[in-house]
PQR file of N, CA, C, O and H, with PARSE charges and radii, in Angstrom:
ATOM      1  N   MET A   1     270.883 -20.868 164.891 -0.4000 1.5000
ATOM      2  CA  MET A   1     271.979 -20.049 165.389 -0.0000 2.0000
ATOM      3  C   MET A   1     271.765 -19.725 166.861  0.5500 1.7000
ATOM      4  O   MET A   1     270.810 -19.041 167.227 -0.5500 1.4000
ATOM      5  N   SER A   2     272.661 -20.223 167.692 -0.4000 1.5000
ATOM      6  CA  SER A   2     272.565 -19.884 169.097 -0.0000 2.0000
ATOM      7  C   SER A   2     273.363 -18.604 169.363  0.5500 1.7000
ATOM      8  O   SER A   2     274.218 -18.215 168.567 -0.5500 1.4000
ATOM      9  H   SER A   2     273.437 -20.779 167.394  0.4000 1.0000
ATOM     10  N   ALA A   3     273.073 -17.967 170.477 -0.4000 1.5000
ATOM     11  CA  ALA A   3     273.667 -16.664 170.753 -0.0000 2.0000
ATOM     12  C   ALA A   3     275.183 -16.738 170.952  0.5500 1.7000
ATOM     13  O   ALA A   3     275.888 -15.765 170.686 -0.5500 1.4000
ATOM     14  H   ALA A   3     272.378 -18.282 171.123  0.4000 1.0000
ATOM     15  N   ASN A   4     275.691 -17.885 171.420 -0.4000 1.5000
ATOM     16  CA  ASN A   4     277.123 -17.954 171.713 -0.0000 2.0000
ATOM     17  C   ASN A   4     277.900 -18.815 170.728  0.5500 1.7000
ATOM     18  O   ASN A   4     279.065 -19.123 170.979 -0.5500 1.4000
ATOM     19  H   ASN A   4     275.119 -18.676 171.636  0.4000 1.0000
ATOM     20  N   LYS A   5     277.291 -19.211 169.618 -0.4000 1.5000
ATOM     21  CA  LYS A   5     278.010 -19.978 168.611 -0.0000 2.0000
ATOM     22  C   LYS A   5     279.029 -19.080 167.937  0.5500 1.7000
ATOM     23  O   LYS A   5     278.745 -17.922 167.632 -0.5500 1.4000
ATOM     24  H   LYS A   5     276.345 -18.960 169.415  0.4000 1.0000
ATOM     25  N   GLN A   6     280.237 -19.628 167.703 -0.4000 1.5000
ATOM     26  CA  GLN A   6     281.296 -18.819 167.117 -0.0000 2.0000
ATOM     27  C   GLN A   6     281.767 -19.412 165.798  0.5500 1.7000
ATOM     28  O   GLN A   6     281.622 -20.608 165.546 -0.5500 1.4000
ATOM     29  H   GLN A   6     280.468 -20.569 167.951  0.4000 1.0000
ATOM     30  N   VAL A   7     282.328 -18.554 164.970 -0.4000 1.5000
ATOM     31  CA  VAL A   7     282.866 -18.932 163.674 -0.0000 2.0000
ATOM     32  C   VAL A   7     284.286 -18.393 163.605  0.5500 1.7000
ATOM     33  O   VAL A   7     284.549 -17.271 164.038 -0.5500 1.4000
ATOM     34  H   VAL A   7     282.445 -17.582 165.175  0.4000 1.0000
ATOM     35  N   LYS A   8     285.205 -19.190 163.061 -0.4000 1.5000
ATOM     36  CA  LYS A   8     286.582 -18.739 162.877 -0.0000 2.0000
ATOM     37  C   LYS A   8     286.727 -18.224 161.452  0.5500 1.7000
ATOM     38  O   LYS A   8     286.456 -18.952 160.496 -0.5500 1.4000
ATOM     39  H   LYS A   8     284.992 -20.102 162.710  0.4000 1.0000
ATOM     40  N   VAL A   9     287.153 -16.975 161.305 -0.4000 1.5000
ATOM     41  CA  VAL A   9     287.366 -16.391 159.982 -0.0000 2.0000
ATOM     42  C   VAL A   9     288.854 -16.067 159.831  0.5500 1.7000
ATOM     43  O   VAL A   9     289.494 -15.576 160.760 -0.5500 1.4000
ATOM     44  H   VAL A   9     287.373 -16.384 162.081  0.4000 1.0000
ATOM     45  N   THR A  10     289.384 -16.351 158.651 -0.4000 1.5000
ATOM     46  CA  THR A  10     290.789 -16.105 158.349 -0.0000 2.0000
ATOM     47  C   THR A  10     290.868 -15.311 157.059  0.5500 1.7000
ATOM     48  O   THR A  10     290.213 -15.655 156.074 -0.5500 1.4000
ATOM     49  H   THR A  10     288.864 -16.750 157.896  0.4000 1.0000
ATOM     50  N   LEU A  11     291.663 -14.252 157.057 -0.4000 1.5000
ATOM     51  CA  LEU A  11     291.857 -13.436 155.863 -0.0000 2.0000
ATOM     52  C   LEU A  11     292.905 -14.112 154.981  0.5500 1.7000
ATOM     53  O   LEU A  11     294.073 -14.196 155.361 -0.5500 1.4000
ATOM     54  H   LEU A  11     292.195 -13.973 157.857  0.4000 1.0000
ATOM     55  N   VAL A  12     292.493 -14.599 153.800 -0.4000 1.5000
ATOM     56  CA  VAL A  12     293.411 -15.339 152.930 -0.0000 2.0000
ATOM     57  C   VAL A  12     293.814 -14.549 151.689  0.5500 1.7000
ATOM     58  O   VAL A  12     294.726 -14.961 150.972 -0.5500 1.4000
ATOM     59  H   VAL A  12     291.544 -14.531 153.491  0.4000 1.0000
ATOM     60  N   LYS A  13     293.156 -13.427 151.422 -0.4000 1.5000
ATOM     61  CA  LYS A  13     293.538 -12.553 150.316 -0.0000 2.0000
ATOM     62  C   LYS A  13     293.687 -11.137 150.853  0.5500 1.7000
ATOM     63  O   LYS A  13     293.042 -10.763 151.833 -0.5500 1.4000
ATOM     64  H   LYS A  13     292.415 -13.092 152.005  0.4000 1.0000
ATOM     65  N   SER A  14     294.533 -10.363 150.211 -0.4000 1.5000
ATOM     66  CA  SER A  14     294.821  -9.006 150.657 -0.0000 2.0000
ATOM     67  C   SER A  14     293.642  -8.063 150.404  0.5500 1.7000
ATOM     68  O   SER A  14     292.845  -8.268 149.489 -0.5500 1.4000
ATOM     69  H   SER A  14     295.056 -10.667 149.415  0.4000 1.0000
ATOM     70  N   THR A  15     293.554  -7.028 151.237 -0.4000 1.5000
ATOM     71  CA  THR A  15     292.530  -5.999 151.044 -0.0000 2.0000
ATOM     72  C   THR A  15     293.046  -4.847 150.191  0.5500 1.7000
ATOM     73  O   THR A  15     292.315  -3.886 149.946 -0.5500 1.4000
ATOM     74  H   THR A  15     294.201  -6.861 151.981  0.4000 1.0000
ATOM     75  N   ALA A  16     294.288  -4.928 149.737 -0.4000 1.5000
ATOM     76  CA  ALA A  16     294.856  -3.855 148.918 -0.0000 2.0000
ATOM     77  C   ALA A  16     294.057  -3.699 147.628  0.5500 1.7000
ATOM     78  O   ALA A  16     293.830  -4.669 146.905 -0.5500 1.4000
ATOM     79  H   ALA A  16     294.881  -5.708 149.936  0.4000 1.0000
ATOM     80  N   GLY A  17     293.639  -2.481 147.351 -0.4000 1.5000
ATOM     81  CA  GLY A  17     292.907  -2.201 146.129 -0.0000 2.0000
ATOM     82  C   GLY A  17     291.441  -2.563 146.159  0.5500 1.7000
ATOM     83  O   GLY A  17     290.767  -2.486 145.132 -0.5500 1.4000
ATOM     84  H   GLY A  17     293.823  -1.693 147.938  0.4000 1.0000
ATOM     85  N   ARG A  18     290.928  -2.958 147.316 -0.4000 1.5000
ATOM     86  CA  ARG A  18     289.513  -3.330 147.437 -0.0000 2.0000
ATOM     87  C   ARG A  18     288.669  -2.102 147.741  0.5500 1.7000
ATOM     88  O   ARG A  18     289.191  -1.042 148.086 -0.5500 1.4000
ATOM     89  H   ARG A  18     291.476  -3.021 148.151  0.4000 1.0000
ATOM     90  N   LEU A  19     287.369  -2.262 147.609 -0.4000 1.5000
ATOM     91  CA  LEU A  19     286.448  -1.181 147.952 -0.0000 2.0000
ATOM     92  C   LEU A  19     286.553  -0.839 149.431  0.5500 1.7000
ATOM     93  O   LEU A  19     286.805  -1.711 150.263 -0.5500 1.4000
ATOM     94  H   LEU A  19     286.946  -3.124 147.329  0.4000 1.0000
ATOM     95  N   ALA A  20     286.359   0.433 149.750 -0.4000 1.5000
ATOM     96  CA  ALA A  20     286.444   0.879 151.137 -0.0000 2.0000
ATOM     97  C   ALA A  20     285.446   0.141 152.022  0.5500 1.7000
ATOM     98  O   ALA A  20     285.752  -0.175 153.172 -0.5500 1.4000
ATOM     99  H   ALA A  20     286.154   1.141 149.074  0.4000 1.0000
ATOM    100  N   ALA A  21     284.252  -0.137 151.494 -0.4000 1.5000
ATOM    101  CA  ALA A  21     283.241  -0.853 152.284 -0.0000 2.0000
ATOM    102  C   ALA A  21     283.689  -2.280 152.587  0.5500 1.7000
ATOM    103  O   ALA A  21     283.381  -2.812 153.654 -0.5500 1.4000
ATOM    104  H   ALA A  21     284.003   0.119 150.560  0.4000 1.0000
ATOM    105  N   HIS A  22     284.411  -2.901 151.661 -0.4000 1.5000
ATOM    106  CA  HIS A  22     284.898  -4.260 151.890 -0.0000 2.0000
ATOM    107  C   HIS A  22     286.024  -4.256 152.919  0.5500 1.7000
ATOM    108  O   HIS A  22     286.102  -5.149 153.763 -0.5500 1.4000
ATOM    109  H   HIS A  22     284.662  -2.469 150.795  0.4000 1.0000
ATOM    110  N   LYS A  23     286.899  -3.245 152.849 -0.4000 1.5000
ATOM    111  CA  LYS A  23     287.957  -3.117 153.852 -0.0000 2.0000
ATOM    112  C   LYS A  23     287.344  -2.919 155.235  0.5500 1.7000
ATOM    113  O   LYS A  23     287.836  -3.468 156.221 -0.5500 1.4000
ATOM    114  H   LYS A  23     286.835  -2.519 152.164  0.4000 1.0000
ATOM    115  N   ALA A  24     286.276  -2.137 155.306 -0.4000 1.5000
ATOM    116  CA  ALA A  24     285.615  -1.868 156.584 -0.0000 2.0000
ATOM    117  C   ALA A  24     285.002  -3.147 157.147  0.5500 1.7000
ATOM    118  O   ALA A  24     285.033  -3.363 158.359 -0.5500 1.4000
ATOM    119  H   ALA A  24     285.877  -1.691 154.505  0.4000 1.0000
ATOM    120  N   CYS A  25     284.451  -3.989 156.292 -0.4000 1.5000
ATOM    121  CA  CYS A  25     283.886  -5.264 156.748 -0.0000 2.0000
ATOM    122  C   CYS A  25     284.970  -6.164 157.326  0.5500 1.7000
ATOM    123  O   CYS A  25     284.774  -6.800 158.362 -0.5500 1.4000
ATOM    124  H   CYS A  25     284.425  -3.814 155.308  0.4000 1.0000
ATOM    125  N   VAL A  26     286.111  -6.214 156.650 -0.4000 1.5000
ATOM    126  CA  VAL A  26     287.225  -7.037 157.136 -0.0000 2.0000
ATOM    127  C   VAL A  26     287.679  -6.544 158.504  0.5500 1.7000
ATOM    128  O   VAL A  26     287.890  -7.346 159.414 -0.5500 1.4000
ATOM    129  H   VAL A  26     286.270  -5.698 155.809  0.4000 1.0000
ATOM    130  N   ARG A  27     287.830  -5.238 158.655 -0.4000 1.5000
ATOM    131  CA  ARG A  27     288.233  -4.676 159.954 -0.0000 2.0000
ATOM    132  C   ARG A  27     287.160  -4.913 161.009  0.5500 1.7000
ATOM    133  O   ARG A  27     287.467  -5.177 162.172 -0.5500 1.4000
ATOM    134  H   ARG A  27     287.659  -4.586 157.916  0.4000 1.0000
ATOM    135  N   GLY A  28     285.899  -4.818 160.596 -0.4000 1.5000
ATOM    136  CA  GLY A  28     284.790  -5.047 161.517 -0.0000 2.0000
ATOM    137  C   GLY A  28     284.749  -6.468 162.046  0.5500 1.7000
ATOM    138  O   GLY A  28     284.241  -6.718 163.139 -0.5500 1.4000
ATOM    139  H   GLY A  28     285.649  -4.603 159.651  0.4000 1.0000
ATOM    140  N   LEU A  29     285.280  -7.391 161.274 -0.4000 1.5000
ATOM    141  CA  LEU A  29     285.359  -8.790 161.715 -0.0000 2.0000
ATOM    142  C   LEU A  29     286.587  -9.042 162.583  0.5500 1.7000
ATOM    143  O   LEU A  29     286.789 -10.154 163.071 -0.5500 1.4000
ATOM    144  H   LEU A  29     285.693  -7.188 160.386  0.4000 1.0000
ATOM    145  N   GLY A  30     287.407  -8.008 162.776 -0.4000 1.5000
ATOM    146  CA  GLY A  30     288.564  -8.130 163.652 -0.0000 2.0000
ATOM    147  C   GLY A  30     289.815  -8.641 162.968  0.5500 1.7000
ATOM    148  O   GLY A  30     290.751  -9.081 163.635 -0.5500 1.4000
ATOM    149  H   GLY A  30     287.242  -7.104 162.379  0.4000 1.0000
ATOM    150  N   LEU A  31     289.842  -8.589 161.633 -0.4000 1.5000
ATOM    151  CA  LEU A  31     291.004  -9.089 160.896 -0.0000 2.0000
ATOM    152  C   LEU A  31     291.919  -7.932 160.537  0.5500 1.7000
ATOM    153  O   LEU A  31     291.449  -6.886 160.089 -0.5500 1.4000
ATOM    154  H   LEU A  31     289.081  -8.232 161.091  0.4000 1.0000
ATOM    155  N   ARG A  32     293.223  -8.109 160.727 -0.4000 1.5000
ATOM    156  CA  ARG A  32     294.181  -7.024 160.545 -0.0000 2.0000
ATOM    157  C   ARG A  32     295.104  -7.237 159.366  0.5500 1.7000
ATOM    158  O   ARG A  32     295.424  -6.280 158.661 -0.5500 1.4000
ATOM    159  H   ARG A  32     293.604  -8.959 161.091  0.4000 1.0000
ATOM    160  N   ARG A  33     295.545  -8.472 159.129 -0.4000 1.5000
ATOM    161  CA  ARG A  33     296.536  -8.724 158.086 -0.0000 2.0000
ATOM    162  C   ARG A  33     296.289 -10.087 157.465  0.5500 1.7000
ATOM    163  O   ARG A  33     295.440 -10.851 157.925 -0.5500 1.4000
ATOM    164  H   ARG A  33     295.285  -9.249 159.702  0.4000 1.0000
ATOM    165  N   MET A  34     297.040 -10.379 156.418 -0.4000 1.5000
ATOM    166  CA  MET A  34     296.918 -11.664 155.737 -0.0000 2.0000
ATOM    167  C   MET A  34     297.174 -12.817 156.712  0.5500 1.7000
ATOM    168  O   MET A  34     298.061 -12.736 157.562 -0.5500 1.4000
ATOM    169  H   MET A  34     297.730  -9.759 156.045  0.4000 1.0000
ATOM    170  N   ASN A  35     296.404 -13.868 156.582 -0.4000 1.5000
ATOM    171  CA  ASN A  35     296.504 -15.093 157.396 -0.0000 2.0000
ATOM    172  C   ASN A  35     296.203 -14.859 158.872  0.5500 1.7000
ATOM    173  O   ASN A  35     296.498 -15.719 159.702 -0.5500 1.4000
ATOM    174  H   ASN A  35     295.683 -13.934 155.892  0.4000 1.0000
ATOM    175  N   HIS A  36     295.627 -13.720 159.211 -0.4000 1.5000
ATOM    176  CA  HIS A  36     295.192 -13.447 160.575 -0.0000 2.0000
ATOM    177  C   HIS A  36     293.813 -14.073 160.763  0.5500 1.7000
ATOM    178  O   HIS A  36     292.960 -13.970 159.881 -0.5500 1.4000
ATOM    179  H   HIS A  36     295.387 -13.021 158.536  0.4000 1.0000
ATOM    180  N   SER A  37     293.591 -14.720 161.903 -0.4000 1.5000
ATOM    181  CA  SER A  37     292.306 -15.358 162.195 -0.0000 2.0000
ATOM    182  C   SER A  37     291.648 -14.691 163.389  0.5500 1.7000
ATOM    183  O   SER A  37     292.320 -14.130 164.255 -0.5500 1.4000
ATOM    184  H   SER A  37     294.284 -14.804 162.619  0.4000 1.0000
ATOM    185  N   ALA A  38     290.330 -14.761 163.422 -0.4000 1.5000
ATOM    186  CA  ALA A  38     289.577 -14.216 164.548 -0.0000 2.0000
ATOM    187  C   ALA A  38     288.348 -15.077 164.765  0.5500 1.7000
ATOM    188  O   ALA A  38     287.781 -15.623 163.819 -0.5500 1.4000
ATOM    189  H   ALA A  38     289.785 -15.217 162.719  0.4000 1.0000
ATOM    190  N   LEU A  39     287.941 -15.194 166.022 -0.4000 1.5000
ATOM    191  CA  LEU A  39     286.684 -15.852 166.365 -0.0000 2.0000
ATOM    192  C   LEU A  39     285.622 -14.774 166.481  0.5500 1.7000
ATOM    193  O   LEU A  39     285.783 -13.813 167.234 -0.5500 1.4000
ATOM    194  H   LEU A  39     288.402 -14.751 166.791  0.4000 1.0000
ATOM    195  N   VAL A  40     284.533 -14.933 165.735 -0.4000 1.5000
ATOM    196  CA  VAL A  40     283.439 -13.963 165.796 -0.0000 2.0000
ATOM    197  C   VAL A  40     282.153 -14.699 166.137  0.5500 1.7000
ATOM    198  O   VAL A  40     281.971 -15.859 165.768 -0.5500 1.4000
ATOM    199  H   VAL A  40     284.402 -15.713 165.123  0.4000 1.0000
ATOM    200  N   VAL A  41     281.270 -14.018 166.840 -0.4000 1.5000
ATOM    201  CA  VAL A  41     279.978 -14.590 167.193 -0.0000 2.0000
ATOM    202  C   VAL A  41     279.125 -14.684 165.933  0.5500 1.7000
ATOM    203  O   VAL A  41     279.101 -13.757 165.123 -0.5500 1.4000
ATOM    204  H   VAL A  41     281.418 -13.075 167.140  0.4000 1.0000
ATOM    205  N   ASP A  42     278.435 -15.791 165.771 -0.4000 1.5000
ATOM    206  CA  ASP A  42     277.634 -16.043 164.572 -0.0000 2.0000
ATOM    207  C   ASP A  42     276.285 -15.326 164.682  0.5500 1.7000
ATOM    208  O   ASP A  42     275.278 -15.921 165.063 -0.5500 1.4000
ATOM    209  H   ASP A  42     278.455 -16.544 166.429  0.4000 1.0000
ATOM    210  N   THR A  43     276.290 -14.031 164.337 -0.4000 1.5000
ATOM    211  CA  THR A  43     275.067 -13.224 164.349 -0.0000 2.0000
ATOM    212  C   THR A  43     274.707 -12.859 162.916  0.5500 1.7000
ATOM    213  O   THR A  43     275.563 -12.952 162.036 -0.5500 1.4000
ATOM    214  H   THR A  43     277.109 -13.547 164.027  0.4000 1.0000
ATOM    215  N   PRO A  44     273.478 -12.451 162.653 -0.5600 1.5000
ATOM    216  CA  PRO A  44     273.114 -12.024 161.295  0.2800 2.0000
ATOM    217  C   PRO A  44     273.977 -10.874 160.790  0.5500 1.7000
ATOM    218  O   PRO A  44     274.286 -10.816 159.599 -0.5500 1.4000
ATOM    219  N   GLU A  45     274.372  -9.955 161.675 -0.4000 1.5000
ATOM    220  CA  GLU A  45     275.203  -8.833 161.278 -0.0000 2.0000
ATOM    221  C   GLU A  45     276.581  -9.312 160.811  0.5500 1.7000
ATOM    222  O   GLU A  45     277.075  -8.894 159.764 -0.5500 1.4000
ATOM    223  H   GLU A  45     274.121 -10.002 162.642  0.4000 1.0000
ATOM    224  N   ASN A  46     277.186 -10.188 161.600 -0.4000 1.5000
ATOM    225  CA  ASN A  46     278.505 -10.714 161.229 -0.0000 2.0000
ATOM    226  C   ASN A  46     278.414 -11.593 159.991  0.5500 1.7000
ATOM    227  O   ASN A  46     279.319 -11.577 159.156 -0.5500 1.4000
ATOM    228  H   ASN A  46     276.785 -10.528 162.450  0.4000 1.0000
ATOM    229  N   ARG A  47     277.335 -12.362 159.859 -0.4000 1.5000
ATOM    230  CA  ARG A  47     277.143 -13.196 158.668 -0.0000 2.0000
ATOM    231  C   ARG A  47     277.056 -12.324 157.414  0.5500 1.7000
ATOM    232  O   ARG A  47     277.593 -12.683 156.366 -0.5500 1.4000
ATOM    233  H   ARG A  47     276.600 -12.376 160.537  0.4000 1.0000
ATOM    234  N   GLY A  48     276.383 -11.186 157.524 -0.4000 1.5000
ATOM    235  CA  GLY A  48     276.273 -10.274 156.392 -0.0000 2.0000
ATOM    236  C   GLY A  48     277.631  -9.757 155.958  0.5500 1.7000
ATOM    237  O   GLY A  48     277.915  -9.668 154.764 -0.5500 1.4000
ATOM    238  H   GLY A  48     275.947 -10.895 158.375  0.4000 1.0000
ATOM    239  N   MET A  49     278.482  -9.411 156.938 -0.4000 1.5000
ATOM    240  CA  MET A  49     279.832  -8.949 156.605 -0.0000 2.0000
ATOM    241  C   MET A  49     280.644 -10.075 155.977  0.5500 1.7000
ATOM    242  O   MET A  49     281.376  -9.855 155.012 -0.5500 1.4000
ATOM    243  H   MET A  49     278.251  -9.482 157.908  0.4000 1.0000
ATOM    244  N   MET A  50     280.513 -11.288 156.529 -0.4000 1.5000
ATOM    245  CA  MET A  50     281.246 -12.432 155.976 -0.0000 2.0000
ATOM    246  C   MET A  50     280.797 -12.734 154.549  0.5500 1.7000
ATOM    247  O   MET A  50     281.623 -13.052 153.693 -0.5500 1.4000
ATOM    248  H   MET A  50     279.918 -11.467 157.313  0.4000 1.0000
ATOM    249  N   ASN A  51     279.507 -12.638 154.290 -0.4000 1.5000
ATOM    250  CA  ASN A  51     278.999 -12.886 152.932 -0.0000 2.0000
ATOM    251  C   ASN A  51     279.499 -11.835 151.953  0.5500 1.7000
ATOM    252  O   ASN A  51     279.802 -12.152 150.802 -0.5500 1.4000
ATOM    253  H   ASN A  51     278.835 -12.379 154.985  0.4000 1.0000
ATOM    254  N   LYS A  52     279.586 -10.590 152.399 -0.4000 1.5000
ATOM    255  CA  LYS A  52     280.008  -9.492 151.526 -0.0000 2.0000
ATOM    256  C   LYS A  52     281.454  -9.655 151.064  0.5500 1.7000
ATOM    257  O   LYS A  52     281.781  -9.342 149.920 -0.5500 1.4000
ATOM    258  H   LYS A  52     279.340 -10.332 153.333  0.4000 1.0000
ATOM    259  N   VAL A  53     282.315 -10.142 151.949 -0.4000 1.5000
ATOM    260  CA  VAL A  53     283.740 -10.284 151.617 -0.0000 2.0000
ATOM    261  C   VAL A  53     284.177 -11.747 151.622  0.5500 1.7000
ATOM    262  O   VAL A  53     285.334 -12.050 151.913 -0.5500 1.4000
ATOM    263  H   VAL A  53     282.049 -10.395 152.879  0.4000 1.0000
ATOM    264  N   SER A  54     283.262 -12.645 151.303 -0.4000 1.5000
ATOM    265  CA  SER A  54     283.558 -14.082 151.357 -0.0000 2.0000
ATOM    266  C   SER A  54     284.703 -14.472 150.429  0.5500 1.7000
ATOM    267  O   SER A  54     285.397 -15.459 150.673 -0.5500 1.4000
ATOM    268  H   SER A  54     282.322 -12.399 151.067  0.4000 1.0000
ATOM    269  N   TYR A  55     284.899 -13.691 149.360 -0.4000 1.5000
ATOM    270  CA  TYR A  55     285.974 -13.989 148.408 -0.0000 2.0000
ATOM    271  C   TYR A  55     287.359 -13.703 148.989  0.5500 1.7000
ATOM    272  O   TYR A  55     288.366 -14.075 148.387 -0.5500 1.4000
ATOM    273  H   TYR A  55     284.335 -12.889 149.162  0.4000 1.0000
ATOM    274  N   LEU A  56     287.422 -13.047 150.148 -0.4000 1.5000
ATOM    275  CA  LEU A  56     288.697 -12.757 150.817 -0.0000 2.0000
ATOM    276  C   LEU A  56     288.956 -13.675 152.012  0.5500 1.7000
ATOM    277  O   LEU A  56     290.063 -13.697 152.549 -0.5500 1.4000
ATOM    278  H   LEU A  56     286.604 -12.745 150.637  0.4000 1.0000
ATOM    279  N   LEU A  57     287.942 -14.429 152.426 -0.4000 1.5000
ATOM    280  CA  LEU A  57     287.990 -15.144 153.690 -0.0000 2.0000
ATOM    281  C   LEU A  57     287.957 -16.653 153.552  0.5500 1.7000
ATOM    282  O   LEU A  57     287.514 -17.200 152.541 -0.5500 1.4000
ATOM    283  H   LEU A  57     287.042 -14.411 151.990  0.4000 1.0000
ATOM    284  N   LYS A  58     288.443 -17.315 154.604 -0.4000 1.5000
ATOM    285  CA  LYS A  58     288.193 -18.734 154.818 -0.0000 2.0000
ATOM    286  C   LYS A  58     287.365 -18.784 156.097  0.5500 1.7000
ATOM    287  O   LYS A  58     287.768 -18.226 157.118 -0.5500 1.4000
ATOM    288  H   LYS A  58     288.803 -16.871 155.425  0.4000 1.0000
ATOM    289  N   ILE A  59     286.206 -19.451 156.051 -0.4000 1.5000
ATOM    290  CA  ILE A  59     285.282 -19.478 157.186 -0.0000 2.0000
ATOM    291  C   ILE A  59     285.158 -20.909 157.679  0.5500 1.7000
ATOM    292  O   ILE A  59     284.886 -21.823 156.901 -0.5500 1.4000
ATOM    293  H   ILE A  59     285.878 -19.905 155.222  0.4000 1.0000
ATOM    294  N   GLU A  60     285.362 -21.101 159.005 -0.4000 1.5000
ATOM    295  CA  GLU A  60     285.273 -22.423 159.610 -0.0000 2.0000
ATOM    296  C   GLU A  60     284.305 -22.389 160.781  0.5500 1.7000
ATOM    297  O   GLU A  60     284.346 -21.474 161.604 -0.5500 1.4000
ATOM    298  H   GLU A  60     285.583 -20.358 159.637  0.4000 1.0000
ATOM    299  N   GLU A  61     283.438 -23.384 160.851 -0.4000 1.5000
ATOM    300  CA  GLU A  61     282.544 -23.519 162.011 -0.0000 2.0000
ATOM    301  C   GLU A  61     283.376 -24.046 163.180  0.5500 1.7000
ATOM    302  O   GLU A  61     284.199 -24.946 163.010 -0.5500 1.4000
ATOM    303  H   GLU A  61     283.405 -24.127 160.182  0.4000 1.0000
ATOM    304  N   VAL A  62     283.153 -23.479 164.370 -0.4000 1.5000
ATOM    305  CA  VAL A  62     283.893 -23.921 165.556 -0.0000 2.0000
ATOM    306  C   VAL A  62     282.973 -24.704 166.461  0.5500 1.7000
ATOM    307  O   VAL A  62     283.397 -25.169 167.519 -0.5500 1.4000
ATOM    308  H   VAL A  62     282.484 -22.749 164.508  0.4000 1.0000
TER
END
């Protein structure tokens, strides 16, 4: 993992009715609504959030 490597994450399932911690992870990744995508730096912290809510996301290496 290099410091400037980025990953594209897309929210493909709704956060309605999810745990508050999972909603916070989605917001922390910069995602606001369904089918919204964001580029995030591939850090251990961001990877942890992506792993926690992986069932809501589509993750692509850039």
